[in-house]
Coordinates of C-alpha atoms in Angstrom, one line a residue:
M17 CA -82.5 -63.2 -30.5
N18 CA -83.6 -63.3 -34.1
K19 CA -87.1 -64.6 -35.0
V20 CA -87.6 -66.5 -38.2
G21 CA -91.0 -67.1 -39.7
I22 CA -92.1 -69.9 -42.0
F23 CA -95.2 -69.4 -44.1
L24 CA -97.4 -72.4 -45.0
G25 CA -100.6 -71.7 -47.0
Y26 CA -101.6 -75.3 -47.8
S27 CA -105.3 -76.3 -48.2
S28 CA -107.2 -78.2 -45.6
E29 CA -106.8 -81.5 -47.6
T30 CA -103.1 -81.3 -48.2
S31 CA -100.8 -83.5 -46.2
I32 CA -97.0 -83.1 -46.9
K33 CA -95.8 -85.7 -44.4
K34 CA -94.9 -88.2 -47.2
E35 CA -93.7 -85.7 -49.8
G36 CA -90.2 -84.4 -50.6
L37 CA -91.3 -80.9 -49.7
G38 CA -92.4 -82.1 -46.3
R39 CA -89.1 -83.8 -45.6
L40 CA -87.1 -80.7 -46.7
L41 CA -89.2 -78.5 -44.5
A42 CA -88.6 -80.8 -41.5
F43 CA -84.8 -80.6 -42.0
V44 CA -84.9 -76.8 -42.3
I45 CA -87.0 -76.6 -39.1
K46 CA -84.5 -78.8 -37.3
G47 CA -81.7 -76.5 -38.5
I48 CA -83.4 -73.4 -37.3
Q49 CA -84.1 -74.9 -33.9
A50 CA -80.5 -76.0 -33.6
G51 CA -79.3 -72.4 -34.1
E52 CA -80.0 -69.3 -32.1
S53 CA -83.2 -68.2 -33.8
E54 CA -86.7 -68.5 -32.5
L55 CA -89.1 -70.1 -34.9
V56 CA -92.7 -69.0 -35.7
I57 CA -94.8 -71.0 -38.2
A58 CA -97.8 -69.2 -39.8
C59 CA -100.5 -71.4 -41.3
P60 CA -104.3 -71.6 -41.6
Q61 CA -105.8 -73.4 -38.6
W62 CA -107.1 -76.1 -40.8
F63 CA -103.5 -77.1 -41.6
Q64 CA -102.5 -77.6 -37.9
I65 CA -103.3 -81.3 -37.8
H66 CA -101.1 -81.9 -40.9
L67 CA -98.3 -79.8 -39.5
E68 CA -98.3 -81.8 -36.2
E69 CA -98.2 -85.1 -38.2
L70 CA -95.2 -83.9 -40.1
L71 CA -93.3 -82.8 -36.9
E72 CA -94.2 -86.0 -35.1
D73 CA -93.0 -88.1 -38.0
H74 CA -89.6 -86.4 -37.8
N75 CA -89.4 -86.3 -34.0
I76 CA -89.6 -82.5 -33.8
P77 CA -91.1 -81.2 -30.6
L78 CA -93.9 -78.6 -31.1
S79 CA -93.2 -77.1 -27.7
N80 CA -90.3 -74.9 -29.1
I81 CA -92.4 -73.5 -32.0
E82 CA -94.8 -70.6 -31.9
L83 CA -97.8 -71.1 -34.1
L84 CA -99.5 -68.1 -35.8
M85 CA -102.8 -69.2 -37.2
T86 CA -106.2 -67.9 -38.5
E87 CA -109.1 -67.8 -36.1
G88 CA -111.1 -71.1 -36.3
I89 CA -111.8 -73.4 -39.3
P90 CA -114.4 -72.4 -41.9
L91 CA -117.8 -74.2 -41.8
A92 CA -117.3 -75.7 -45.3
V93 CA -114.1 -77.3 -44.2
R94 CA -115.5 -78.7 -41.0
L95 CA -118.5 -80.1 -42.8
R96 CA -116.3 -81.7 -45.4
R97 CA -114.1 -83.3 -42.8
K98 CA -117.2 -84.5 -40.9
K99 CA -118.5 -86.1 -44.1
S100 CA -115.2 -87.8 -44.9
S101 CA -114.7 -89.2 -41.4
K102 CA -115.8 -92.8 -40.9
R103 CA -119.2 -93.0 -39.2
K104 CA -120.9 -96.0 -37.7
S105 CA -124.0 -97.3 -39.5
L106 CA -127.3 -98.2 -37.8
F107 CA -126.3 -101.8 -38.3
D108 CA -123.1 -101.3 -36.3
Y109 CA -125.0 -99.9 -33.4
V110 CA -127.6 -102.7 -33.5
E111 CA -124.8 -105.3 -33.6
G112 CA -123.0 -103.7 -30.7
F113 CA -126.2 -103.5 -28.7
K114 CA -127.0 -107.1 -29.4
S115 CA -123.5 -108.3 -28.3
S116 CA -123.7 -106.3 -25.1
L117 CA -127.1 -107.6 -24.3
I118 CA -126.2 -111.3 -24.9
T119 CA -123.0 -110.9 -22.8
F120 CA -125.1 -109.5 -20.0
A121 CA -127.6 -112.3 -20.3
K122 CA -124.9 -115.0 -20.2
K123 CA -123.5 -113.6 -17.0
R124 CA -126.8 -112.7 -15.2
V125 CA -130.0 -114.0 -16.6
L126 CA -128.8 -117.5 -17.5
K127 CA -127.3 -118.5 -14.2
V128 CA -130.3 -120.7 -13.4
A129 CA -130.1 -122.4 -16.8
V130 CA -126.4 -123.1 -16.3
A131 CA -127.0 -124.5 -12.8
N132 CA -129.7 -126.8 -14.3
K133 CA -127.3 -128.1 -17.0
S134 CA -129.7 -126.9 -19.6
Y135 CA -127.9 -123.9 -20.9
K136 CA -126.2 -125.5 -23.9
L137 CA -129.4 -127.0 -25.1
F138 CA -131.4 -123.7 -25.0
Q139 CA -128.6 -121.3 -25.7
P140 CA -129.4 -120.5 -29.4
L141 CA -133.1 -120.0 -28.6
I142 CA -132.5 -117.9 -25.5
E143 CA -130.0 -115.7 -27.4
L144 CA -132.4 -115.2 -30.3
L145 CA -135.3 -114.3 -28.0
L146 CA -133.1 -111.8 -26.1
F147 CA -131.9 -110.2 -29.3
F148 CA -135.4 -109.6 -30.5
I149 CA -136.5 -108.2 -27.1
G150 CA -133.4 -105.9 -27.1
L151 CA -134.0 -104.8 -30.7
L152 CA -137.6 -104.0 -29.9
T153 CA -136.5 -101.9 -26.9
F154 CA -133.8 -100.2 -29.0
A155 CA -136.4 -99.4 -31.7
L156 CA -138.9 -97.9 -29.3
L157 CA -136.3 -95.8 -27.6
F158 CA -134.8 -94.4 -30.8
L159 CA -137.9 -94.3 -33.0
P160 CA -138.2 -90.5 -32.7
V161 CA -134.7 -90.2 -34.0
F162 CA -134.9 -92.7 -36.9
L163 CA -138.4 -92.0 -38.1
P164 CA -137.5 -88.9 -40.2
Y165 CA -134.6 -90.9 -41.7
L166 CA -137.0 -93.8 -42.6
I167 CA -139.4 -91.4 -44.2
Y168 CA -136.6 -89.8 -46.1
R169 CA -135.5 -93.2 -47.4
L170 CA -139.0 -93.7 -48.9
L171 CA -139.1 -90.4 -50.7
P172 CA -138.6 -90.3 -54.6
L173 CA -135.0 -89.7 -55.7
N174 CA -135.7 -86.3 -57.2
I175 CA -137.2 -85.1 -53.8
K176 CA -134.2 -86.5 -51.9
N177 CA -131.8 -84.7 -54.3
L178 CA -133.6 -81.4 -53.7
I179 CA -133.5 -81.8 -49.9
T180 CA -129.8 -82.6 -49.8
M181 CA -128.7 -80.1 -52.5
P182 CA -127.5 -77.4 -50.0
Y183 CA -125.5 -79.9 -48.0
R184 CA -123.9 -81.4 -51.1
I185 CA -123.0 -78.0 -52.5
V186 CA -121.2 -77.1 -49.3
T187 CA -119.5 -80.4 -48.6
G188 CA -118.9 -81.7 -52.1
S189 CA -115.4 -83.2 -52.4
L190 CA -113.2 -81.1 -54.7
S191 CA -110.9 -84.1 -55.2
S192 CA -113.5 -85.9 -57.3
I193 CA -114.2 -82.9 -59.5
R194 CA -110.8 -81.2 -59.4
N195 CA -110.8 -80.4 -63.1
N196 CA -114.1 -78.4 -62.8
V197 CA -113.2 -74.8 -63.1
L198 CA -116.0 -73.5 -60.9
A199 CA -115.1 -75.9 -58.2
I200 CA -111.5 -74.9 -58.3
E201 CA -112.4 -71.2 -58.2
G202 CA -114.6 -71.8 -55.2
S203 CA -111.8 -73.5 -53.4
E204 CA -109.4 -70.7 -54.3
L205 CA -111.8 -68.1 -52.9
L206 CA -111.8 -70.0 -49.6
I207 CA -108.0 -70.3 -49.5
E208 CA -107.5 -66.7 -50.5
S209 CA -109.8 -65.5 -47.7
E210 CA -107.9 -67.5 -45.1
L211 CA -104.5 -66.4 -46.4
D212 CA -105.5 -62.8 -46.4
E213 CA -106.5 -63.1 -42.8
L214 CA -103.2 -64.9 -42.0
I215 CA -101.1 -62.3 -43.8
C216 CA -102.9 -59.5 -41.8
K217 CA -101.7 -61.2 -38.6
I218 CA -98.2 -61.6 -40.1
N219 CA -97.9 -58.0 -40.9
T220 CA -98.6 -57.1 -37.3
R221 CA -95.5 -59.1 -36.2
T222 CA -92.8 -56.4 -36.7
D223 CA -90.5 -58.6 -34.5
I224 CA -90.2 -61.1 -37.4
G225 CA -87.9 -59.6 -40.1
Q226 CA -87.9 -62.4 -42.6
W227 CA -90.3 -65.1 -43.8
F228 CA -89.3 -68.4 -45.3
V229 CA -91.7 -69.8 -47.9
P230 CA -90.9 -73.4 -49.0
T231 CA -92.7 -73.4 -52.3
L232 CA -94.1 -71.1 -55.0
F233 CA -97.7 -72.2 -54.5
W234 CA -99.0 -68.9 -52.9
S235 CA -99.0 -65.7 -54.8
E236 CA -100.6 -64.0 -51.7
I237 CA -97.1 -63.8 -50.2
G238 CA -96.6 -60.6 -52.2
K239 CA -98.7 -58.9 -49.5
I240 CA -96.2 -59.8 -46.7
N241 CA -94.4 -56.6 -45.8
A242 CA -91.3 -58.3 -44.4
R243 CA -88.4 -59.8 -46.4
K244 CA -89.4 -63.0 -48.2
I245 CA -87.1 -65.9 -49.0
V246 CA -88.9 -68.3 -51.3
V247 CA -88.0 -71.8 -52.5
S248 CA -88.7 -72.5 -56.2
P249 CA -88.4 -76.3 -56.5
D250 CA -89.2 -76.2 -60.3
L251 CA -91.6 -74.9 -62.9
V252 CA -92.5 -78.4 -64.2
L253 CA -95.7 -77.0 -65.8
N254 CA -93.5 -74.9 -68.1
E255 CA -91.0 -77.8 -68.6
M256 CA -93.6 -80.4 -69.6
P257 CA -96.8 -78.7 -70.6
S258 CA -98.2 -81.7 -72.5
H259 CA -98.5 -83.6 -69.2
F260 CA -100.8 -81.0 -67.7
V261 CA -103.6 -80.4 -70.1
Y262 CA -106.2 -79.1 -67.5
P263 CA -108.3 -76.0 -67.5
W264 CA -106.7 -74.8 -64.2
V265 CA -103.1 -74.9 -65.4
E266 CA -103.0 -71.3 -66.8
N267 CA -104.2 -69.9 -63.4
V268 CA -101.7 -72.0 -61.5
V269 CA -98.8 -70.9 -63.7
S270 CA -99.7 -67.2 -63.2
K271 CA -99.8 -67.7 -59.4
L272 CA -96.4 -69.5 -59.4
E273 CA -94.9 -66.7 -61.5
A274 CA -96.4 -64.0 -59.2
A275 CA -94.9 -65.7 -56.1
A276 CA -91.5 -65.9 -57.8
Y277 CA -91.5 -62.2 -58.8
S278 CA -92.6 -61.1 -55.2
A279 CA -89.6 -62.9 -53.6
D280 CA -86.7 -60.8 -52.2
K281 CA -84.5 -63.9 -52.6
L282 CA -85.1 -67.2 -54.4
I283 CA -83.6 -70.6 -53.5
T284 CA -83.7 -73.6 -55.9
Y285 CA -82.2 -77.1 -55.9
S286 CA -80.3 -77.2 -59.2
E287 CA -78.4 -75.1 -61.7
Y288 CA -80.8 -76.4 -64.4
V289 CA -83.9 -74.9 -62.7
K290 CA -82.0 -71.6 -61.9
E291 CA -80.8 -71.2 -65.5
K292 CA -83.8 -72.5 -67.5
H293 CA -86.8 -72.1 -65.3
L294 CA -86.1 -68.9 -63.4
G295 CA -83.6 -67.3 -65.8
K296 CA -85.0 -68.2 -69.2
F297 CA -88.7 -68.8 -68.5
L298 CA -89.3 -65.9 -66.0
G299 CA -86.4 -63.6 -66.8
I300 CA -85.4 -63.4 -63.1
D301 CA -81.9 -62.0 -62.4
R302 CA -79.7 -65.0 -61.7
K303 CA -77.9 -63.0 -59.0
N304 CA -81.0 -63.1 -57.0
V305 CA -81.2 -67.0 -57.1
T306 CA -79.1 -69.3 -54.9
V307 CA -78.7 -73.0 -55.6
I308 CA -78.7 -75.3 -52.6
N309 CA -78.5 -79.0 -53.5
H310 CA -80.4 -81.5 -51.3
G311 CA -78.6 -83.1 -48.4
R312 CA -77.9 -86.7 -47.6
V313 CA -81.2 -88.4 -46.5
S314 CA -80.8 -91.4 -44.3
L315 CA -83.5 -93.9 -43.2
K316 CA -81.0 -96.0 -41.2
E317 CA -82.2 -94.6 -37.8
Y318 CA -85.6 -96.2 -38.3
L319 CA -84.1 -99.7 -38.5
L320 CA -81.7 -99.5 -35.5
L321 CA -82.0 -101.7 -32.5
G322 CA -80.5 -99.6 -29.6
N323 CA -77.3 -97.7 -30.1
K324 CA -75.0 -100.5 -31.1
K325 CA -73.4 -100.7 -34.5
Q326 CA -75.5 -102.9 -36.8
T327 CA -74.6 -105.0 -39.9
L328 CA -76.7 -104.9 -43.1
D329 CA -78.0 -108.4 -42.3
E330 CA -79.2 -107.2 -38.9
T331 CA -80.8 -104.2 -40.5
R332 CA -82.6 -106.5 -42.9
K333 CA -84.0 -108.6 -40.1
V334 CA -85.4 -105.5 -38.4
A335 CA -86.9 -104.5 -41.7
L336 CA -88.4 -107.9 -42.1
S337 CA -90.1 -107.6 -38.7
I338 CA -91.6 -104.2 -39.7
L339 CA -93.0 -105.6 -42.9
R340 CA -94.6 -108.5 -41.1
D341 CA -96.3 -106.0 -38.9
Y342 CA -97.3 -104.0 -41.9
F343 CA -99.1 -106.9 -43.6
I344 CA -100.9 -107.8 -40.4
Q345 CA -102.4 -104.3 -40.5
H346 CA -102.8 -104.2 -44.3
Q347 CA -104.1 -107.6 -45.3
N348 CA -103.4 -108.4 -49.0
V349 CA -104.5 -111.7 -50.5
F350 CA -101.5 -111.6 -53.0
W351 CA -98.8 -110.2 -50.7
S352 CA -99.5 -111.0 -47.1
S353 CA -97.8 -114.4 -47.4
V354 CA -94.8 -113.2 -49.5
D355 CA -91.4 -114.1 -48.0
F356 CA -89.7 -110.7 -48.4
E357 CA -86.4 -112.2 -47.3
H358 CA -86.1 -114.3 -50.5
I359 CA -87.9 -112.4 -53.3
N360 CA -86.7 -110.1 -55.9
Y361 CA -88.6 -106.7 -56.0
I362 CA -87.7 -103.2 -57.1
F363 CA -89.0 -100.2 -55.2
Y364 CA -90.1 -96.7 -56.3
S365 CA -91.0 -94.2 -53.6
S366 CA -93.0 -91.3 -55.2
Q367 CA -96.3 -89.5 -55.3
Y368 CA -98.4 -90.0 -58.5
R369 CA -97.7 -87.3 -61.0
P370 CA -98.1 -87.4 -64.8
Y371 CA -94.3 -87.0 -65.2
K372 CA -93.2 -89.6 -62.6
N373 CA -93.4 -92.2 -65.4
I374 CA -94.9 -94.9 -63.2
F375 CA -96.9 -96.5 -66.0
A376 CA -93.7 -97.1 -67.9
L377 CA -92.1 -98.8 -64.9
V378 CA -95.1 -101.1 -64.5
R379 CA -94.9 -102.0 -68.2
C380 CA -91.2 -102.8 -67.8
V381 CA -91.9 -105.1 -64.8
E382 CA -94.5 -106.9 -66.9
N383 CA -92.1 -107.3 -69.8
I384 CA -89.3 -108.6 -67.5
N385 CA -91.6 -111.3 -66.1
R386 CA -93.2 -112.3 -69.4
E387 CA -90.5 -111.8 -72.0
Q388 CA -87.3 -112.2 -70.0
G389 CA -88.6 -115.0 -67.7
I390 CA -87.4 -113.3 -64.5
N391 CA -89.6 -113.4 -61.5
L392 CA -89.7 -109.7 -60.4
K393 CA -92.1 -107.7 -58.3
L394 CA -92.6 -104.0 -57.9
V395 CA -93.6 -102.0 -54.9
L396 CA -94.9 -98.5 -55.3
T397 CA -95.8 -95.9 -52.6
C398 CA -98.2 -93.8 -54.7
S399 CA -101.9 -94.0 -54.9
I400 CA -103.0 -95.0 -58.4
E401 CA -106.6 -94.0 -57.8
H402 CA -106.4 -91.4 -60.6
A403 CA -104.4 -93.5 -63.0
P404 CA -107.0 -95.7 -64.8
E405 CA -104.4 -96.8 -67.4
I406 CA -102.2 -98.3 -64.7
I407 CA -105.2 -99.9 -62.9
N408 CA -106.5 -101.4 -66.2
F409 CA -103.0 -102.6 -67.2
I410 CA -102.5 -104.4 -63.9
S411 CA -105.9 -106.1 -64.2
E412 CA -105.6 -107.1 -67.9
N413 CA -102.1 -108.6 -67.3
N414 CA -103.0 -110.3 -64.0
M415 CA -100.3 -108.4 -62.2
H416 CA -101.9 -108.1 -58.8
S417 CA -99.3 -110.5 -57.4
K418 CA -96.5 -108.6 -59.1
V419 CA -97.4 -104.9 -58.2
L420 CA -98.0 -103.8 -54.6
I421 CA -99.4 -100.3 -53.9
A422 CA -98.1 -99.5 -50.4
H423 CA -99.6 -96.0 -50.0
N424 CA -99.1 -93.6 -47.1
L425 CA -96.2 -95.4 -45.5
S426 CA -94.6 -94.2 -42.2
S427 CA -90.9 -93.4 -42.2
K428 CA -90.2 -96.7 -40.6
E429 CA -92.2 -98.7 -43.2
L430 CA -90.5 -96.7 -46.0
A431 CA -87.1 -97.6 -44.6
A432 CA -88.1 -101.3 -44.4
F433 CA -89.3 -101.5 -48.0
N434 CA -86.2 -99.8 -49.2
A435 CA -83.9 -102.1 -47.2
L436 CA -85.4 -105.4 -48.5
A437 CA -85.6 -104.2 -52.1
S438 CA -83.2 -105.7 -54.7
L439 CA -83.0 -102.3 -56.4
S440 CA -84.4 -98.8 -56.2
V441 CA -85.6 -97.6 -59.6
N442 CA -86.5 -93.9 -60.3
P443 CA -87.9 -93.5 -63.8
S444 CA -89.1 -89.9 -63.4
L445 CA -89.0 -87.7 -66.5
F446 CA -88.2 -84.6 -64.5
E447 CA -87.2 -83.5 -61.0
G448 CA -86.1 -80.1 -59.8
G449 CA -83.5 -81.5 -57.4
M450 CA -81.7 -84.8 -57.0
P451 CA -84.4 -87.3 -56.0
F452 CA -84.4 -88.4 -52.4
T453 CA -84.8 -92.0 -53.5
F454 CA -81.1 -92.5 -54.1
C455 CA -79.9 -91.6 -50.5
E456 CA -82.9 -93.2 -48.9
A457 CA -82.2 -96.6 -50.5
Y458 CA -78.4 -96.4 -50.2
S459 CA -78.6 -95.6 -46.5
V460 CA -80.3 -98.9 -45.8
G461 CA -78.2 -101.1 -48.1
T462 CA -79.9 -100.8 -51.5
P463 CA -78.4 -99.5 -54.8
S464 CA -80.2 -97.4 -57.3
I465 CA -80.7 -96.7 -61.0
M466 CA -82.3 -93.6 -62.3
G467 CA -83.6 -91.9 -65.3
D468 CA -81.1 -89.7 -67.3
I469 CA -82.7 -86.3 -66.7
P470 CA -81.0 -82.9 -66.4
V471 CA -80.7 -82.8 -62.5
T472 CA -79.4 -86.4 -62.1
R473 CA -76.9 -85.8 -64.9
E474 CA -75.9 -82.4 -63.3
I475 CA -75.2 -83.9 -59.9
L476 CA -73.4 -87.0 -61.2
T477 CA -71.3 -85.1 -63.6
K478 CA -70.2 -82.8 -60.8
R479 CA -69.6 -85.5 -58.2
T480 CA -69.1 -88.9 -59.7
P481 CA -69.0 -88.7 -63.6
H482 CA -67.8 -92.4 -63.8
L483 CA -71.2 -93.5 -62.5
L484 CA -73.2 -91.9 -65.4
D485 CA -73.2 -95.1 -67.6
S486 CA -73.9 -97.6 -64.8
M487 CA -76.6 -95.6 -63.0
L488 CA -78.6 -93.8 -65.6
F489 CA -81.1 -95.0 -68.3
D490 CA -83.2 -93.3 -70.9
P491 CA -86.6 -92.9 -69.1
Y492 CA -88.4 -92.5 -72.5
S493 CA -87.3 -95.9 -73.6
D494 CA -88.9 -99.0 -72.1
Y495 CA -86.3 -101.1 -73.8
D496 CA -83.4 -99.2 -72.1
M497 CA -85.2 -99.3 -68.8
V498 CA -85.7 -103.0 -68.9
N499 CA -82.1 -103.7 -69.8
K500 CA -80.8 -101.4 -67.0
I501 CA -83.1 -103.0 -64.4
I502 CA -81.9 -106.5 -65.4
W503 CA -78.3 -105.3 -65.4
G504 CA -78.8 -103.7 -62.0
L505 CA -80.3 -106.9 -60.5
E506 CA -77.4 -108.9 -61.8
N507 CA -74.7 -106.5 -60.6
K508 CA -76.3 -105.0 -57.5
E509 CA -73.4 -105.8 -55.1
Q510 CA -71.0 -104.1 -57.5
L511 CA -73.3 -101.1 -58.0
F512 CA -73.8 -100.7 -54.3
K513 CA -70.1 -100.6 -53.7
E514 CA -69.5 -98.1 -56.5
Q515 CA -72.2 -95.8 -55.3
R516 CA -70.6 -95.3 -51.9
E517 CA -68.6 -92.4 -53.2
L518 CA -71.7 -90.6 -54.5
F519 CA -73.5 -91.1 -51.2
D520 CA -70.6 -89.7 -49.2
K521 CA -70.4 -86.6 -51.3
F522 CA -73.9 -85.5 -50.4
P523 CA -73.7 -82.8 -47.7
S524 CA -75.3 -83.4 -44.3
W525 CA -78.7 -81.8 -43.7
D526 CA -77.1 -79.8 -40.9
E527 CA -74.8 -78.3 -43.6
V528 CA -77.8 -77.7 -46.0
A529 CA -79.9 -76.2 -43.2
A530 CA -77.1 -73.9 -42.3
R531 CA -77.0 -72.6 -45.9
Y532 CA -80.8 -72.1 -45.8
I533 CA -80.5 -70.1 -42.6
E534 CA -77.7 -68.0 -44.1
E535 CA -80.0 -67.0 -46.9
I536 CA -83.0 -66.5 -44.6
L537 CA -81.1 -64.3 -42.2
G538 CA -79.3 -62.5 -45.1
E539 CA -75.9 -63.3 -43.7

């Protein structure tokens, strides 16, 4: 039986569960498992928790997968994780101790008072007395532990900084200083060390003849002795350099190029990326590049009740129930009471990237509400933590009740938000493959409009050229986007009906996975 290896060199902080790359990887894993090949996944041990999250989210059993990992997790990563995990404060412990003590007192110590009918009269006084007695006992027991902490709190700031400097150097979060060249180099040294160790293990596995690498992120793959099949989603840094003016970009580009040149076979998602990025930018022989378009993504399974056939109305009711549960867990003063069954909102599922054009979409929603007099809301799945221009625009225009940031959604919640949306809108300025957003939305009953970019035009021209005018808008023009959104809202039933043909022409993921496996096995 053939053995197929998958190489994942992600950092300890990277979760791919909600990203397109993660979904693609899950489908390929399912395809390999459905065939006759055994699967081995190689990754640093720090990535195991993220891998297990991805597999669980896609209902893939880990029992049939062999994991090949580095030995242990570096101290710096363990300290960083410990720092970022939620820890209880002293106040939390005191409050818990107080509650336990009072509960015990009510059940045991106050029996006499209850019998004498005097409990209610003296309850506040007795509880206060018991609390202070308990707090004094707690303080005496733990004084040796907290005394150094209390002394530290009284020290001058410069002395405290000196004491904590080693800890802060080791555990400092790179996310907050990611444009600092020294910090990035430190992170890269750690990753390189782990990947070198991992590749040494890989090279001892002569029973694995080919390794599948789902992205160009890791130039270290050039050291793998076996055949390497590498996916090149795109080279967006070359396509849109003005959106990536950071000191680390040059180094990243060189790593991407090194990974591409080391591949025995390259796979990409579109003819555009094959011709322009790999052929023109890198000068790679086009005969060594295979284009495999994305398959048909469906979220319908997450909204099914049992195995019976379900109408769109029934699907929407399930989605409504999921969103009610979502807002119980994620209280939002502006959105928790919203009736999703009867509101107009558009939906964009994406991570935040400079070229995703999210700020333009927010501006357009503001314009539609203010200038066009249409009550329209927007739901985004990205974090806008690093997008101050969006944060400020929402605040300055009082749009908190119009824009919801629903970050880190489960597949079920993603399906629900898609199903209840009036329209799915994808304003991205560039994608390497046909965005998943179209099929995700259509599979649960929602039509889409999209930016007119090379890959969307390529797919529509090949499959349904008559939809070019009704589906696409100029993503660089707020005016065009506003008009297309309004048109889409007014004609959503017609649009949904017309888009059926496009949805049906997407290959199944079984078919797509079969093509990947053909390339991986060299068949």
